[in-house]
Structure formats: structure tokens, C-alpha cells
mmCIF file of C-alpha atoms in Angstrom:
data_model
loop_
_atom_site.group_PDB
_atom_site.id
_atom_site.type_symbol
_atom_site.label_atom_id
_atom_site.label_comp_id
_atom_site.label_asym_id
_atom_site.label_seq_id
_atom_site.Cartn_x
_atom_site.Cartn_y
_atom_site.Cartn_z
ATOM 1 C CA UNK Q 1 -56.876 124.277 -114.879
ATOM 2 C CA UNK Q 2 -57.674 126.567 -112.235
ATOM 3 C CA UNK Q 3 -60.911 127.053 -112.667
ATOM 4 C CA UNK Q 4 -62.092 125.061 -115.101
ATOM 5 C CA UNK Q 5 -63.398 121.816 -113.344
ATOM 6 C CA UNK Q 6 -65.504 124.212 -112.129
ATOM 7 C CA UNK Q 7 -66.742 125.858 -115.160
ATOM 8 C CA UNK Q 8 -67.105 122.486 -117.318
ATOM 9 C CA UNK Q 9 -69.197 120.756 -113.846
ATOM 10 C CA UNK Q 10 -71.539 123.725 -114.694
ATOM 11 C CA UNK Q 11 -71.864 122.882 -118.245
ATOM 12 C CA UNK Q 12 -75.129 120.951 -119.488
ATOM 13 C CA UNK Q 13 -73.414 119.481 -122.476
ATOM 14 C CA UNK Q 14 -69.566 118.740 -122.998
ATOM 15 C CA UNK Q 15 -67.957 118.181 -125.869
ATOM 16 C CA UNK Q 16 -64.541 117.164 -127.094
ATOM 17 C CA UNK Q 17 -63.177 120.038 -128.569
ATOM 18 C CA UNK Q 18 -62.021 120.372 -132.238
ATOM 19 C CA UNK Q 19 -58.822 118.849 -132.765
ATOM 20 C CA UNK Q 20 -56.131 121.191 -134.186
ATOM 21 C CA UNK Q 21 -54.106 120.346 -137.362
ATOM 22 C CA UNK Q 22 -49.725 120.313 -137.195
ATOM 23 C CA UNK Q 23 -49.975 121.089 -140.910
ATOM 24 C CA UNK Q 24 -49.951 124.881 -141.190
ATOM 25 C CA UNK Q 25 -51.511 124.183 -144.813
ATOM 26 C CA UNK Q 26 -54.037 122.302 -143.340
ATOM 27 C CA UNK Q 27 -55.560 125.193 -141.248
ATOM 28 C CA UNK Q 28 -54.965 127.212 -144.106
ATOM 29 C CA UNK Q 29 -57.030 124.769 -146.737
ATOM 30 C CA UNK Q 30 -59.343 124.548 -143.787
ATOM 31 C CA UNK Q 31 -60.329 128.459 -143.044
ATOM 32 C CA UNK Q 32 -60.644 128.836 -146.498
ATOM 33 C CA UNK Q 33 -63.558 125.615 -146.890
ATOM 34 C CA UNK Q 34 -66.443 127.199 -147.474
ATOM 35 C CA UNK Q 35 -69.179 126.853 -144.881
ATOM 36 C CA UNK Q 36 -72.668 125.399 -145.391
ATOM 37 C CA UNK Q 37 -75.076 126.616 -143.430
ATOM 38 C CA UNK Q 38 -75.826 124.038 -139.760
ATOM 39 C CA UNK Q 39 -79.689 124.040 -139.987
ATOM 40 C CA UNK Q 40 -81.679 123.958 -143.725
ATOM 41 C CA UNK Q 41 -84.586 125.785 -143.920
ATOM 42 C CA UNK Q 42 -87.851 124.435 -143.568
ATOM 43 C CA UNK Q 43 -90.618 125.783 -145.414
ATOM 44 C CA UNK Q 44 -93.518 127.409 -143.147
ATOM 45 C CA UNK Q 45 -96.533 125.401 -142.675
ATOM 46 C CA UNK Q 46 -99.817 127.025 -143.982
ATOM 47 C CA UNK Q 47 -103.360 127.147 -141.828
ATOM 48 C CA UNK Q 48 -106.061 126.214 -143.781
ATOM 49 C CA UNK Q 49 -108.583 128.999 -143.580
ATOM 50 C CA UNK Q 50 -112.412 128.405 -143.825
ATOM 51 C CA UNK Q 51 -113.889 130.223 -146.350
ATOM 52 C CA UNK Q 52 -117.256 130.983 -145.762
ATOM 53 C CA UNK Q 53 -120.266 130.206 -148.843
ATOM 54 C CA UNK Q 54 -122.166 133.144 -150.643
ATOM 55 C CA UNK Q 55 -125.469 133.237 -151.295
ATOM 56 C CA UNK Q 56 -124.557 135.223 -154.623
ATOM 57 C CA UNK Q 57 -122.170 134.056 -156.633
ATOM 58 C CA UNK Q 58 -119.417 137.403 -157.328
ATOM 59 C CA UNK Q 59 -117.392 137.899 -160.668
ATOM 60 C CA UNK Q 60 -113.848 136.890 -159.896
ATOM 61 C CA UNK Q 61 -111.489 139.486 -159.249
ATOM 62 C CA UNK Q 62 -108.389 139.773 -161.099
ATOM 63 C CA UNK Q 63 -105.478 138.859 -159.106
ATOM 64 C CA UNK Q 64 -103.742 141.974 -157.367
ATOM 65 C CA UNK Q 65 -99.814 141.916 -156.464
ATOM 66 C CA UNK Q 66 -98.705 140.197 -153.162
ATOM 67 C CA UNK Q 67 -97.732 143.179 -150.875
ATOM 68 C CA UNK Q 68 -94.531 142.771 -148.602
ATOM 69 C CA UNK Q 69 -94.971 143.199 -145.094
ATOM 70 C CA UNK Q 70 -92.748 145.670 -143.324
ATOM 71 C CA UNK Q 71 -88.995 144.476 -142.462
ATOM 72 C CA UNK Q 72 -89.167 144.615 -138.419
ATOM 73 C CA UNK Q 73 -86.803 147.457 -137.034
ATOM 74 C CA UNK Q 74 -84.623 145.300 -135.493
ATOM 75 C CA UNK Q 75 -83.810 142.158 -133.803
ATOM 76 C CA UNK Q 76 -84.346 140.732 -129.680
ATOM 77 C CA UNK Q 77 -80.824 139.309 -128.085
ATOM 78 C CA UNK Q 78 -83.395 136.673 -126.725
ATOM 79 C CA UNK Q 79 -83.648 135.055 -130.283
ATOM 80 C CA UNK Q 80 -81.004 131.571 -130.761
ATOM 81 C CA UNK Q 81 -77.244 132.462 -131.823
ATOM 82 C CA UNK Q 82 -77.701 129.382 -133.950
ATOM 83 C CA UNK Q 83 -80.859 130.519 -135.560
ATOM 84 C CA UNK Q 84 -80.648 130.178 -139.877
ATOM 85 C CA UNK Q 85 -79.957 133.436 -142.250
ATOM 86 C CA UNK Q 86 -80.624 134.901 -145.196
ATOM 87 C CA UNK Q 87 -77.396 134.867 -147.936
ATOM 88 C CA UNK Q 88 -75.674 138.039 -147.789
ATOM 89 C CA UNK Q 89 -73.575 139.823 -150.512
ATOM 90 C CA UNK Q 90 -69.908 139.752 -150.338
ATOM 91 C CA UNK Q 91 -69.720 142.821 -147.684
ATOM 92 C CA UNK Q 92 -72.268 143.402 -145.709
ATOM 93 C CA UNK Q 93 -70.937 145.995 -143.370
ATOM 94 C CA UNK Q 94 -71.024 149.154 -144.582
ATOM 95 C CA UNK Q 95 -68.099 150.741 -145.542
ATOM 96 C CA UNK Q 96 -67.602 154.101 -143.644
ATOM 97 C CA UNK Q 97 -65.763 157.071 -144.672
ATOM 98 C CA UNK Q 98 -62.418 156.406 -146.292
ATOM 99 C CA UNK Q 99 -60.835 160.047 -144.507
ATOM 100 C CA UNK Q 100 -62.174 158.939 -141.528
ATOM 101 C CA UNK Q 101 -61.026 155.334 -141.102
ATOM 102 C CA UNK Q 102 -57.505 156.788 -142.510
ATOM 103 C CA UNK Q 103 -57.341 159.503 -139.367
ATOM 104 C CA UNK Q 104 -58.926 156.736 -137.452
ATOM 105 C CA UNK Q 105 -56.155 154.807 -138.313
ATOM 106 C CA UNK Q 106 -52.892 157.241 -136.993
ATOM 107 C CA UNK Q 107 -54.543 157.540 -133.295
ATOM 108 C CA UNK Q 108 -52.648 156.947 -130.516
ATOM 109 C CA UNK Q 109 -54.751 155.387 -127.462
ATOM 110 C CA UNK Q 110 -55.465 158.095 -125.842
ATOM 111 C CA UNK Q 111 -56.628 160.221 -128.996
ATOM 112 C CA UNK Q 112 -58.463 157.232 -130.019
ATOM 113 C CA UNK Q 113 -60.776 156.804 -126.662
ATOM 114 C CA UNK Q 114 -60.746 160.700 -127.073
ATOM 115 C CA UNK Q 115 -62.283 159.962 -130.423
ATOM 116 C CA UNK Q 116 -65.028 157.388 -129.742
ATOM 117 C CA UNK Q 117 -66.620 159.569 -126.827
ATOM 118 C CA UNK Q 118 -66.896 162.420 -129.211
ATOM 119 C CA UNK Q 119 -67.600 159.800 -132.234
ATOM 120 C CA UNK Q 120 -72.138 161.009 -133.775
ATOM 121 C CA UNK Q 121 -70.953 158.853 -136.882
ATOM 122 C CA UNK Q 122 -74.241 156.784 -135.763
ATOM 123 C CA UNK Q 123 -77.291 157.076 -134.393
ATOM 124 C CA UNK Q 124 -75.873 154.984 -130.972
ATOM 125 C CA UNK Q 125 -74.897 158.252 -129.659
ATOM 126 C CA UNK Q 126 -78.044 160.030 -129.903
ATOM 127 C CA UNK Q 127 -79.042 157.640 -126.046
ATOM 128 C CA UNK Q 128 -75.994 156.753 -124.869
ATOM 129 C CA UNK Q 129 -74.838 157.655 -121.587
ATOM 130 C CA UNK Q 130 -71.080 157.833 -122.769
ATOM 131 C CA UNK Q 131 -68.939 155.705 -125.131
ATOM 132 C CA UNK Q 132 -67.376 151.703 -123.973
ATOM 133 C CA UNK Q 133 -64.232 151.431 -125.325
ATOM 134 C CA UNK Q 134 -62.567 148.759 -123.959
ATOM 135 C CA UNK Q 135 -60.775 147.595 -120.814
ATOM 136 C CA UNK Q 136 -57.297 145.470 -120.022
ATOM 137 C CA UNK Q 137 -54.317 144.728 -121.247
ATOM 138 C CA UNK Q 138 -52.962 147.110 -124.514
ATOM 139 C CA UNK Q 139 -50.218 144.601 -125.414
ATOM 140 C CA UNK Q 140 -52.267 141.640 -124.324
ATOM 141 C CA UNK Q 141 -51.831 138.211 -126.742
ATOM 142 C CA UNK Q 142 -55.798 137.893 -126.033
ATOM 143 C CA UNK Q 143 -58.327 139.570 -127.642
ATOM 144 C CA UNK Q 144 -62.267 139.031 -127.478
ATOM 145 C CA UNK Q 145 -64.461 140.990 -129.072
ATOM 146 C CA UNK Q 146 -68.344 141.578 -127.630
ATOM 147 C CA UNK Q 147 -71.299 142.536 -129.271
ATOM 148 C CA UNK Q 148 -72.097 146.174 -127.319
ATOM 149 C CA UNK Q 149 -72.166 147.832 -124.444
ATOM 150 C CA UNK Q 150 -75.788 147.036 -121.880
ATOM 151 C CA UNK Q 151 -77.140 149.144 -119.407
ATOM 152 C CA UNK Q 152 -74.463 148.463 -116.862
ATOM 153 C CA UNK Q 153 -71.775 148.536 -119.184
ATOM 154 C CA UNK Q 154 -72.938 152.508 -120.338
ATOM 155 C CA UNK Q 155 -73.838 153.167 -117.223
ATOM 156 C CA UNK Q 156 -70.026 152.493 -115.935
ATOM 157 C CA UNK Q 157 -68.107 152.978 -119.237
ATOM 158 C CA UNK Q 158 -66.145 149.569 -118.827
ATOM 159 C CA UNK Q 159 -67.526 146.371 -121.141
ATOM 160 C CA UNK Q 160 -68.508 142.795 -119.729
ATOM 161 C CA UNK Q 161 -69.610 143.688 -116.538
ATOM 162 C CA UNK Q 162 -73.116 142.467 -114.645
ATOM 163 C CA UNK Q 163 -73.562 138.955 -114.845
ATOM 164 C CA UNK Q 164 -72.813 138.407 -118.484
ATOM 165 C CA UNK Q 165 -69.032 139.949 -117.415
ATOM 166 C CA UNK Q 166 -68.428 137.251 -114.335
ATOM 167 C CA UNK Q 167 -69.200 134.318 -116.359
ATOM 168 C CA UNK Q 168 -66.712 136.030 -119.141
ATOM 169 C CA UNK Q 169 -64.141 135.968 -115.769
ATOM 170 C CA UNK Q 170 -65.230 132.374 -114.925
ATOM 171 C CA UNK Q 171 -64.425 131.104 -119.214
ATOM 172 C CA UNK Q 172 -61.215 133.310 -118.605
ATOM 173 C CA UNK Q 173 -60.087 132.016 -115.283
ATOM 174 C CA UNK Q 174 -60.958 128.249 -116.729
ATOM 175 C CA UNK Q 175 -58.591 128.601 -119.892
ATOM 176 C CA UNK Q 176 -55.752 130.743 -117.063
ATOM 177 C CA UNK Q 177 -56.806 134.527 -118.171
ATOM 178 C CA UNK Q 178 -57.496 136.747 -115.648
ATOM 179 C CA UNK Q 179 -59.085 140.393 -117.029
ATOM 180 C CA UNK Q 180 -56.526 142.607 -117.279
ATOM 181 C CA UNK Q 181 -53.850 140.735 -117.150
ATOM 182 C CA UNK Q 182 -52.304 139.982 -121.292
ATOM 183 C CA UNK Q 183 -56.126 139.705 -122.252
ATOM 184 C CA UNK Q 184 -57.946 142.678 -123.620
ATOM 185 C CA UNK Q 185 -61.694 143.424 -123.903
ATOM 186 C CA UNK Q 186 -63.740 145.051 -126.966
ATOM 187 C CA UNK Q 187 -67.125 145.507 -128.494
ATOM 188 C CA UNK Q 188 -68.425 145.673 -132.133
ATOM 189 C CA UNK Q 189 -70.050 148.598 -131.565
ATOM 190 C CA UNK Q 190 -68.979 150.940 -128.380
ATOM 191 C CA UNK Q 191 -72.017 152.870 -127.891
ATOM 192 C CA UNK Q 192 -75.311 151.351 -125.840
ATOM 193 C CA UNK Q 193 -78.415 149.473 -128.632
ATOM 194 C CA UNK Q 194 -81.651 150.983 -127.434
ATOM 195 C CA UNK Q 195 -83.101 148.309 -125.380
ATOM 196 C CA UNK Q 196 -79.977 146.246 -125.575
ATOM 197 C CA UNK Q 197 -81.747 145.009 -129.329
ATOM 198 C CA UNK Q 198 -78.530 143.476 -131.360
ATOM 199 C CA UNK Q 199 -76.448 146.228 -133.641
ATOM 200 C CA UNK Q 200 -77.057 147.303 -137.043
ATOM 201 C CA UNK Q 201 -74.689 146.555 -140.308
ATOM 202 C CA UNK Q 202 -74.395 150.160 -140.820
ATOM 203 C CA UNK Q 203 -73.743 150.782 -136.898
ATOM 204 C CA UNK Q 204 -71.160 147.775 -136.978
ATOM 205 C CA UNK Q 205 -69.142 149.293 -140.111
ATOM 206 C CA UNK Q 206 -69.738 152.864 -138.384
ATOM 207 C CA UNK Q 207 -67.714 151.591 -135.515
ATOM 208 C CA UNK Q 208 -65.276 149.221 -137.237
ATOM 209 C CA UNK Q 209 -62.369 151.773 -137.932
ATOM 210 C CA UNK Q 210 -61.847 152.197 -134.054
ATOM 211 C CA UNK Q 211 -62.171 148.425 -133.684
ATOM 212 C CA UNK Q 212 -59.678 147.730 -136.326
ATOM 213 C CA UNK Q 213 -57.074 150.403 -134.740
ATOM 214 C CA UNK Q 214 -57.949 148.815 -130.986
ATOM 215 C CA UNK Q 215 -56.642 145.819 -133.004
ATOM 216 C CA UNK Q 216 -53.498 147.364 -134.229
ATOM 217 C CA UNK Q 217 -52.204 148.678 -131.387
ATOM 218 C CA UNK Q 218 -52.822 145.408 -129.226
ATOM 219 C CA UNK Q 219 -51.241 143.145 -132.151
ATOM 220 C CA UNK Q 220 -53.363 140.216 -130.109
ATOM 221 C CA UNK Q 221 -52.474 136.648 -131.456
ATOM 222 C CA UNK Q 222 -55.806 135.262 -131.142
ATOM 223 C CA UNK Q 223 -58.957 137.255 -131.595
ATOM 224 C CA UNK Q 224 -61.636 135.574 -130.203
ATOM 225 C CA UNK Q 225 -65.733 136.851 -131.532
ATOM 226 C CA UNK Q 226 -68.084 136.019 -129.147
ATOM 227 C CA UNK Q 227 -71.334 136.427 -130.582
ATOM 228 C CA UNK Q 228 -72.628 136.810 -134.297
ATOM 229 C CA UNK Q 229 -72.070 140.659 -134.349
ATOM 230 C CA UNK Q 230 -68.572 140.008 -133.724
ATOM 231 C CA UNK Q 231 -67.798 138.197 -135.813
ATOM 232 C CA UNK Q 232 -69.421 139.782 -138.392
ATOM 233 C CA UNK Q 233 -67.223 142.854 -137.260
ATOM 234 C CA UNK Q 234 -64.111 140.447 -137.556
ATOM 235 C CA UNK Q 235 -65.107 139.064 -140.879
ATOM 236 C CA UNK Q 236 -66.962 141.474 -142.528
ATOM 237 C CA UNK Q 237 -69.626 138.365 -143.181
ATOM 238 C CA UNK Q 238 -72.491 136.440 -141.664
ATOM 239 C CA UNK Q 239 -71.770 133.815 -140.698
ATOM 240 C CA UNK Q 240 -73.229 131.020 -138.103
ATOM 241 C CA UNK Q 241 -72.278 130.213 -135.061
ATOM 242 C CA UNK Q 242 -72.331 126.263 -135.023
ATOM 243 C CA UNK Q 243 -71.040 126.380 -139.279
ATOM 244 C CA UNK Q 244 -67.927 128.871 -137.386
ATOM 245 C CA UNK Q 245 -67.416 126.526 -134.060
ATOM 246 C CA UNK Q 246 -63.898 124.870 -134.355
ATOM 247 C CA UNK Q 247 -62.004 126.942 -137.539
ATOM 248 C CA UNK Q 248 -59.121 128.950 -137.152
ATOM 249 C CA UNK Q 249 -60.484 131.710 -139.442
ATOM 250 C CA UNK Q 250 -58.310 134.443 -139.990
ATOM 251 C CA UNK Q 251 -58.718 138.700 -139.836
ATOM 252 C CA UNK Q 252 -55.828 139.621 -142.095
ATOM 253 C CA UNK Q 253 -53.048 137.053 -140.422
ATOM 254 C CA UNK Q 254 -54.518 136.656 -136.692
ATOM 255 C CA UNK Q 255 -56.844 133.691 -136.484
ATOM 256 C CA UNK Q 256 -60.040 134.773 -135.089
ATOM 257 C CA UNK Q 257 -61.926 131.886 -132.961
ATOM 258 C CA UNK Q 258 -65.691 131.964 -133.064
ATOM 259 C CA UNK Q 259 -67.712 131.366 -130.233
ATOM 260 C CA UNK Q 260 -71.487 132.712 -127.814
ATOM 261 C CA UNK Q 261 -71.570 135.321 -126.544
ATOM 262 C CA UNK Q 262 -71.463 135.245 -122.346
ATOM 263 C CA UNK Q 263 -75.356 136.779 -122.567
ATOM 264 C CA UNK Q 264 -76.284 134.314 -124.771
ATOM 265 C CA UNK Q 265 -75.048 130.952 -122.235
ATOM 266 C CA UNK Q 266 -77.166 132.656 -119.689
ATOM 267 C CA UNK Q 267 -79.789 132.100 -121.047
ATOM 268 C CA UNK Q 268 -79.383 128.928 -122.659
ATOM 269 C CA UNK Q 269 -76.556 126.888 -120.135
ATOM 270 C CA UNK Q 270 -76.770 123.743 -121.789
ATOM 271 C CA UNK Q 271 -74.766 125.042 -124.524
ATOM 272 C CA UNK Q 272 -71.911 126.391 -122.475
ATOM 273 C CA UNK Q 273 -70.369 122.553 -123.178
ATOM 274 C CA UNK Q 274 -69.159 123.807 -126.453
ATOM 275 C CA UNK Q 275 -68.392 127.396 -125.337
ATOM 276 C CA UNK Q 276 -65.817 125.689 -122.954
ATOM 277 C CA UNK Q 277 -64.943 123.359 -126.217
ATOM 278 C CA UNK Q 278 -63.810 126.605 -127.854
ATOM 279 C CA UNK Q 279 -61.858 127.899 -125.130
ATOM 280 C CA UNK Q 280 -59.364 125.022 -125.082
ATOM 281 C CA UNK Q 281 -59.660 125.416 -129.563
ATOM 282 C CA UNK Q 282 -58.336 129.006 -128.907
ATOM 283 C CA UNK Q 283 -56.332 127.717 -126.283
ATOM 284 C CA UNK Q 284 -54.677 125.190 -128.382
ATOM 285 C CA UNK Q 285 -54.117 127.779 -131.335
ATOM 286 C CA UNK Q 286 -52.764 130.183 -128.906
ATOM 287 C CA UNK Q 287 -50.305 127.679 -127.784
ATOM 288 C CA UNK Q 288 -49.496 126.887 -131.821
ATOM 289 C CA UNK Q 289 -48.840 130.218 -132.362
ATOM 290 C CA UNK Q 290 -46.762 131.151 -129.412
ATOM 291 C CA UNK Q 291 -44.378 128.509 -131.063
ATOM 292 C CA UNK Q 292 -43.939 129.555 -133.953
ATOM 293 C CA UNK Q 293 -43.155 133.175 -132.687
ATOM 294 C CA UNK Q 294 -40.754 131.594 -130.836
ATOM 295 C CA UNK Q 295 -39.300 129.247 -133.922
ATOM 296 C CA UNK Q 296 -39.152 132.264 -136.026
#
């Protein structure tokens, strides 16, 4: 279809897309099944350290409590999307101020985007050039959610521009879609994280009322999470991309399909075949949603 075969030929790995159960009960059961991590953590290797013999014997010092090294301030996007993560509590996204969330939930499109541009709810506002609300058809059946703006998006005020944006356009065209036509594109956070780092859970939590309001206004039939931070924003749960792929997940009754972020695919083209399978799965899921809507 269209550019689909062309984009597909450029993939290094081509997989069969997962089958979608015809029985809605089977889909619900599959979505509720627990997701096991797809990569088992390995025990760290310990290199032997030679100890020089001492000429004079010394008394043995009492054991001291090990000091944990400080946690790093951020994770680079150069890490693999599918790296294993430690177990997280039931809710990993910090809950925003309830009064602020209730206010945002009443805004129309004009007021919502103005509120995003004036927002100072987290530290990301301090270094942004401008907020990047979203773009596309505001009554779309498809909604794609990414991670956050990069440098070029921060300059232009539009999500998914540059190389990652061109790849996303090709991915859309492969399944018969086009930016701005029955497609709305947004991000988990609306301001650029410094140095394009992965947004923190607190930053995703501060922006989540905006994303929730966008979804409520668009009312899409299918949500596509592009990368782990987008999946975290939609599902409020840390998931492995490998474990979440091919599953009919749920955001308040709307199916969620999880796949790789285009920026990740630019660095790891061998996974484009997997992303193609995810898009085919999302397209079949959309067909099911449309068919059910017509029958109801």
C-alpha cells in the first residue's frame, strides 16, 4: 500500500505482525495478562583486583558499611529502548496538583495551548524556547504520542520535525496515513528536556493533564505510543518495549499500541521491521474498532 513496501524494504528485519484475536473477550484477557521482562538481568562481572603484599602486618579494621554511589541525574537517549529496568511501584508518574488538573480538564483547544505555553509546573520551562503542544487533525481517529521536543522542535514549535519527523511521515504513509489528515501528533512532555535527555517521571506527571485533555478533545480510536516515555505517560507504568509490542493495551477504554520512537529507529535501523509489524497490528486494530463502531 502506497509507500509501505518501500519503507518495508528499507528495514533490516522483517517480522510477521502479531495476530489480533477476533473475540473481544480474548483481547481483554490478553491485555490484562502480566508482562514479564523480555531480558533477564545478568549478574555483574567482578574483575579480580591484585593486592600488594605488605611488609608489616596490620590489625584488621572492622567492616564498614558500603556507601552507595550517587544516582545519575539523567539517562541519555543513546541507551537502548529495551534495556531492562528495576521494578516500579503501581504508579510511577507523580500526581499533579488536583486543582490544576481539574482546571486543565475544562479547557478548550485555544485555552489549552495557551496554558501550555505559559506553563511553569516543572523545570523544563526554564530553558525552553517555546512549548510544543501538538499538531494535526483535532478530530482524528489516530493519535501518535512521542517523548518530547528536540532542538529543532523547540525552535519551530511543532512535534516531530527533522530526520525523526521525516521517518515518522514515512511510517504513516506506509499504512495509508498522512500528517494532518485523520492523525493527531503530540508528546508526553511539551517542553524540550535539556540536551535531549529522557524526561523524568515528575516532568511527565506535570504534563500529563495536558496530554489527558488532548486525548479527551481528540477522542481517537487508537493511540500509538512511540517509545518508553510515551508508554509511561499513557499507561502510568514502566514497560519494556519488547514485552509491550503486539499487545492490545488500554488507556481509559482506548486501545494503546506500543512501538519504537523514530529517533531510536534512526540509531537502530535493524528494528525497523519490528516497527513495521507494530504499525500493521495497529492498522488491524483500527479496522476492528471501526467495524465495532459501525455495528453499534
